[in-house]
mmCIF file of C-alpha atoms in Angstrom:
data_model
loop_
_atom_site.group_PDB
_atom_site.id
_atom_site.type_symbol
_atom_site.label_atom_id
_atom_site.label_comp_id
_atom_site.label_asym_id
_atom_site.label_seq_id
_atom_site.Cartn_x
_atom_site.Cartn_y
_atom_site.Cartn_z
ATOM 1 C CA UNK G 9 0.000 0.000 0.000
ATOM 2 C CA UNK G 10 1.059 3.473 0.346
ATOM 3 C CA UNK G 11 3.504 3.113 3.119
ATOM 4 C CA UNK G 12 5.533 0.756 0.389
ATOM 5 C CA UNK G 13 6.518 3.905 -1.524
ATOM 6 C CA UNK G 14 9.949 4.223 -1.947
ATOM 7 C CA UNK G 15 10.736 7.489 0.663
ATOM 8 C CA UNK G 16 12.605 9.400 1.109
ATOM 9 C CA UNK G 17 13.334 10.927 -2.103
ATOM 10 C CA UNK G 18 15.083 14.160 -3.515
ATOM 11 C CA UNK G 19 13.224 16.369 -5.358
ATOM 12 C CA UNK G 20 14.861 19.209 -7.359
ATOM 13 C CA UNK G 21 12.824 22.265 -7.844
ATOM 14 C CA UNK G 22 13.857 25.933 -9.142
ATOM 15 C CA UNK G 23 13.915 26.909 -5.483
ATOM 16 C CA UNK G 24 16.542 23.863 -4.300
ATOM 17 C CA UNK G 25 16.691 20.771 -3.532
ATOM 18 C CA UNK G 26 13.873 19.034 -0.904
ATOM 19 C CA UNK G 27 13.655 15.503 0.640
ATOM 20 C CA UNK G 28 9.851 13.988 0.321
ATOM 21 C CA UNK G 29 9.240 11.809 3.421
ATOM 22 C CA UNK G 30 6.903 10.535 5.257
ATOM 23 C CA UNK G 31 5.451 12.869 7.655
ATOM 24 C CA UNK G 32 6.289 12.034 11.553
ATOM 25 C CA UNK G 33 4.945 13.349 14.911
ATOM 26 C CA UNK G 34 7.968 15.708 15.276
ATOM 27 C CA UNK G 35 5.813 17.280 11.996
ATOM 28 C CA UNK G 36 2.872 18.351 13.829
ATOM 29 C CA UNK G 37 3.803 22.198 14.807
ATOM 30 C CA UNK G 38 4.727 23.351 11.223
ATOM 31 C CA UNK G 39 1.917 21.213 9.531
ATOM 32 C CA UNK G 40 -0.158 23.170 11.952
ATOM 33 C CA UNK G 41 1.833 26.382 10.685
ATOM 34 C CA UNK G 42 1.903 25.806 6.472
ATOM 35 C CA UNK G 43 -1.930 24.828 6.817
ATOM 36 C CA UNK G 44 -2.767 28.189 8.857
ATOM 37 C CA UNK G 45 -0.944 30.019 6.349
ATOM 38 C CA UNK G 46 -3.196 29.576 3.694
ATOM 39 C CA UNK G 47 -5.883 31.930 3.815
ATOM 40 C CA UNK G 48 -8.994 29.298 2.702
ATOM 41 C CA UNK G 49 -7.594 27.110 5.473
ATOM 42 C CA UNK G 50 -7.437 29.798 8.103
ATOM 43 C CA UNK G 51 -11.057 30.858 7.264
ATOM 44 C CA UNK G 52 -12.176 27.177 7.798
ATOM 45 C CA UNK G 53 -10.404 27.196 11.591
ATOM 46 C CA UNK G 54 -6.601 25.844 10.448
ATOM 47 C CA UNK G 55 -5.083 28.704 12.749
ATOM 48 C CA UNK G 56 -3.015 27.240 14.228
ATOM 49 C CA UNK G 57 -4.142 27.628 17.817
ATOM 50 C CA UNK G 58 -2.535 25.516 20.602
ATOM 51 C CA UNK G 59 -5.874 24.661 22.006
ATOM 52 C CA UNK G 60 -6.473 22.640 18.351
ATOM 53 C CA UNK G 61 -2.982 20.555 18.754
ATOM 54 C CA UNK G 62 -4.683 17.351 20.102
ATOM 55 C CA UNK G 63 -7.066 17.304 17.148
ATOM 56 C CA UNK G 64 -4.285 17.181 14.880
ATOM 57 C CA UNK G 65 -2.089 15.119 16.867
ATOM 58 C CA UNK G 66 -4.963 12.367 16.556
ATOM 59 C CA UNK G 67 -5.743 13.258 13.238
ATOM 60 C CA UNK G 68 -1.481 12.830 11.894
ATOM 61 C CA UNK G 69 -1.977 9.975 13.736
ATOM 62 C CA UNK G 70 -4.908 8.648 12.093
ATOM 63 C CA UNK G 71 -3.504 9.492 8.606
ATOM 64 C CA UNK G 72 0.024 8.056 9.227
ATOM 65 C CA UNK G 73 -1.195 4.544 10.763
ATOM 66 C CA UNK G 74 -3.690 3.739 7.978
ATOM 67 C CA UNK G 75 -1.980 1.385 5.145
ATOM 68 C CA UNK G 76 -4.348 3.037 2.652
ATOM 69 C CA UNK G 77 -3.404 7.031 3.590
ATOM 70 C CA UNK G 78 0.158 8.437 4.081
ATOM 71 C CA UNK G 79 0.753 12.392 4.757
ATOM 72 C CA UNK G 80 4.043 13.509 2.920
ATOM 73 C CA UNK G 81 6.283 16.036 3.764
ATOM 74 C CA UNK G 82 8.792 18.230 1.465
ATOM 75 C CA UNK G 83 11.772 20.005 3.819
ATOM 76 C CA UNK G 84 14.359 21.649 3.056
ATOM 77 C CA UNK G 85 18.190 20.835 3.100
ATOM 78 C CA UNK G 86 17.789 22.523 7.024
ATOM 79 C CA UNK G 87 14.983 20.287 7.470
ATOM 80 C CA UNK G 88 12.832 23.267 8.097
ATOM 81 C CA UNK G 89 9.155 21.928 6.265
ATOM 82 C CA UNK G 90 7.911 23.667 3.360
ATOM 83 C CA UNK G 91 5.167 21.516 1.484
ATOM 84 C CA UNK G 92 3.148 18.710 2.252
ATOM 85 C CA UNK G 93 -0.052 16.661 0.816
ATOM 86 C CA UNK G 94 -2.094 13.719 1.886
ATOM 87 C CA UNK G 95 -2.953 10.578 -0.578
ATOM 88 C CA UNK G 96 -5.151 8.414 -0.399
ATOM 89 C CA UNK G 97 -5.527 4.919 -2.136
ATOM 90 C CA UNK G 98 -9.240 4.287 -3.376
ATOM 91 C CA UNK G 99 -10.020 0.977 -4.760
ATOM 92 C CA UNK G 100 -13.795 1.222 -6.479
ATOM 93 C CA UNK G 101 -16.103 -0.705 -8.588
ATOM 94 C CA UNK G 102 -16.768 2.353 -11.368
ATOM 95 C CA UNK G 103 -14.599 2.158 -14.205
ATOM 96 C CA UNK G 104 -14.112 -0.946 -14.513
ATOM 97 C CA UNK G 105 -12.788 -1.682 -11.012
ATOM 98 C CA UNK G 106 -10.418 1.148 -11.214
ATOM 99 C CA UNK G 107 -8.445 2.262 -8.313
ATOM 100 C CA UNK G 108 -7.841 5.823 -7.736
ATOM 101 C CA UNK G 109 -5.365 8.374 -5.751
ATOM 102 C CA UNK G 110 -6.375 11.016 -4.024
ATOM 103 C CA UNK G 111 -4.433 13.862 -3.754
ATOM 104 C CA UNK G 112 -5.928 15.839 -0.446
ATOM 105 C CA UNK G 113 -4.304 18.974 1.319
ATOM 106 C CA UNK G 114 -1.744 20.154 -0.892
ATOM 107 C CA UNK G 115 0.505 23.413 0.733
ATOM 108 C CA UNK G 116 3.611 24.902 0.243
ATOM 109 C CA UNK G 117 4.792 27.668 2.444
ATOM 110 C CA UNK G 118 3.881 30.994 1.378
ATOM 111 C CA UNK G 119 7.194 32.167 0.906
ATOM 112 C CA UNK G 120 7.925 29.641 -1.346
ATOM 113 C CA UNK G 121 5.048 29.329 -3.602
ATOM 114 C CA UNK G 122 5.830 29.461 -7.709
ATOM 115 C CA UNK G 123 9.692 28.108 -6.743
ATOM 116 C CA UNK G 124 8.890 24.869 -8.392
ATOM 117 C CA UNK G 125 8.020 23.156 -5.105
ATOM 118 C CA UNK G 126 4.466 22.336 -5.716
ATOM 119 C CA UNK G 127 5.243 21.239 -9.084
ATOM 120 C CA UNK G 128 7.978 18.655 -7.935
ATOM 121 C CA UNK G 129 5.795 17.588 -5.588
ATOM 122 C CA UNK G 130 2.645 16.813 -7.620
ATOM 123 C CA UNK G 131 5.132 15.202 -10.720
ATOM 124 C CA UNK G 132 6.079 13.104 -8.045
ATOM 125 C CA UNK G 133 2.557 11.729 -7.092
ATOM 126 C CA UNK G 134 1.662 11.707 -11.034
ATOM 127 C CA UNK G 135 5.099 9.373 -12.151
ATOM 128 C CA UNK G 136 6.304 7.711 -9.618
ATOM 129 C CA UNK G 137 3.640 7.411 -7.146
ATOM 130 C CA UNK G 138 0.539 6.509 -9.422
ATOM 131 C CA UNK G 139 2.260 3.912 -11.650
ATOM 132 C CA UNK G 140 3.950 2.107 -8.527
ATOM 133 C CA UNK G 141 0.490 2.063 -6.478
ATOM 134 C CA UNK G 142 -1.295 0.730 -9.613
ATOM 135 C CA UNK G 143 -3.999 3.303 -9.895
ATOM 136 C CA UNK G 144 -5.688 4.731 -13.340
ATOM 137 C CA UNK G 145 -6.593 7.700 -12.017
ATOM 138 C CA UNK G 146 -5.249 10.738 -10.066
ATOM 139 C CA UNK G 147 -7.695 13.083 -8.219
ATOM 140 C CA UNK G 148 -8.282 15.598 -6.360
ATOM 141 C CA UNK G 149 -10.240 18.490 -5.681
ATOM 142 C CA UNK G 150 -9.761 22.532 -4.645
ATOM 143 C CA UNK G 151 -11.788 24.845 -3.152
ATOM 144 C CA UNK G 152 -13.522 27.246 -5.686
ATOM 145 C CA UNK G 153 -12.283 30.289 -4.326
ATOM 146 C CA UNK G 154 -8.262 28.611 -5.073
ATOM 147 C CA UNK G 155 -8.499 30.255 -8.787
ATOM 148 C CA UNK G 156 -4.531 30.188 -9.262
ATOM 149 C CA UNK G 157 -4.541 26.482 -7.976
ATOM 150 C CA UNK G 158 -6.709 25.792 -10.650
ATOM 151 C CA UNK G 159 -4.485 27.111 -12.897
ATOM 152 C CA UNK G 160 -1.699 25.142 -11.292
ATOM 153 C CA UNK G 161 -2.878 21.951 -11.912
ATOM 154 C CA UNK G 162 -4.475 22.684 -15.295
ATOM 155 C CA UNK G 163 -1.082 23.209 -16.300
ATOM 156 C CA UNK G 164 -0.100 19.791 -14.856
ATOM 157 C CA UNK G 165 -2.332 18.421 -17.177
ATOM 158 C CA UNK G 166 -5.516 17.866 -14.674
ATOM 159 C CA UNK G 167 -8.803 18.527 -16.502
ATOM 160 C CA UNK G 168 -11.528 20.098 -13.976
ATOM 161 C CA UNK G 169 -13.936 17.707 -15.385
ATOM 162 C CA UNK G 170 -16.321 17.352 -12.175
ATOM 163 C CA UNK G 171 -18.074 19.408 -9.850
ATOM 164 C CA UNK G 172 -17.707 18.317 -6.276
ATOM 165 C CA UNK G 173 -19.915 19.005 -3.389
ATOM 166 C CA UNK G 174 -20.013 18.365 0.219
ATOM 167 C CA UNK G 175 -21.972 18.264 3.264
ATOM 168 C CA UNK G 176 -21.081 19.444 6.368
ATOM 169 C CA UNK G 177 -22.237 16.858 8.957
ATOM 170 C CA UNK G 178 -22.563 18.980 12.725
ATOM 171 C CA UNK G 179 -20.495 22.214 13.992
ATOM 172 C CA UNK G 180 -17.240 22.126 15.753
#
């Protein structure tokens, strides 16, 4: 499954080099930090607020222990984190028993963003991670409001071909 991908790995963006790994509990306080600085994610509560740290502490956990999940990390030759994403392995009976990848939670740090890093990172899920998990299809989805995302992964070679909606089950 997903924790039989071959990590770490180097990847070379414009920006420099980064190490893709998988993401460890020692990863928790500047997940925290790249998700809060997003502004979509800070309006939906990612602030980063101390009093949130044992959701997310259960939630890496959750992520990291399931054989069908793994949350990735890109850092920097100081180690200092500057990208993540989540996947998720989805075997299904549509398309002719096709299994797909989900690509979930995709950041880079702020600073950082159109150095390549995003880029590497995604190639990486779409040639090496894909064909060695034996899916046909990569997806993922992006908040409408994420209009240079889009734009981003169009030029990937993603086609926005669906429209996705959700439904928000209580309040927290």
């Amino acid at each position: 499954m997903l924790h039989d991908l071959t990590l770490p790995v180097l990847l070379s963006p414009r920006s420099g080099d980064v190490t893709l790994r998988s993401a460890v509990h020692d990863d928790l306080d500047p997940l925290m930090a790249l998700l809060s600085d997003d502004p979509v994610s800070a309006a939906r509560g990612d602030v980063a607020d101390e009093s949130d740290r044992p959701r997310y502490a259960t939630a890496l956990r959750a992520v990291t222990e399931d054989p069908a999940n793994a949350l990735l990390v890109a850092v920097d030759r100081d180690g200092r984190l500057v990208g993540t994403f989540q996947l998720t392995r989805i075997p299904g009976m549509a398309r002719q028993g096709s299994t797909r990848l989900l690509v979930e939670a995709v950041r880079v740090r702020s600073d950082l963003r159109s150095g390549g890093i995003g880029g590497a990172m995604m190639r990486w899920v779409t040639d090496v991670a894909a064909p060695a998990l034996d899916v046909a299809l990569v997806q993922l989805t992006s908040d409408a409001a994420r209009v240079d995302a889009h734009r981003f992964y169009e030029r990937l070679g993603f086609t926005g071909s669906h429209v996705g909606f959700k439904y928000r089950v209580g309040e927290r």
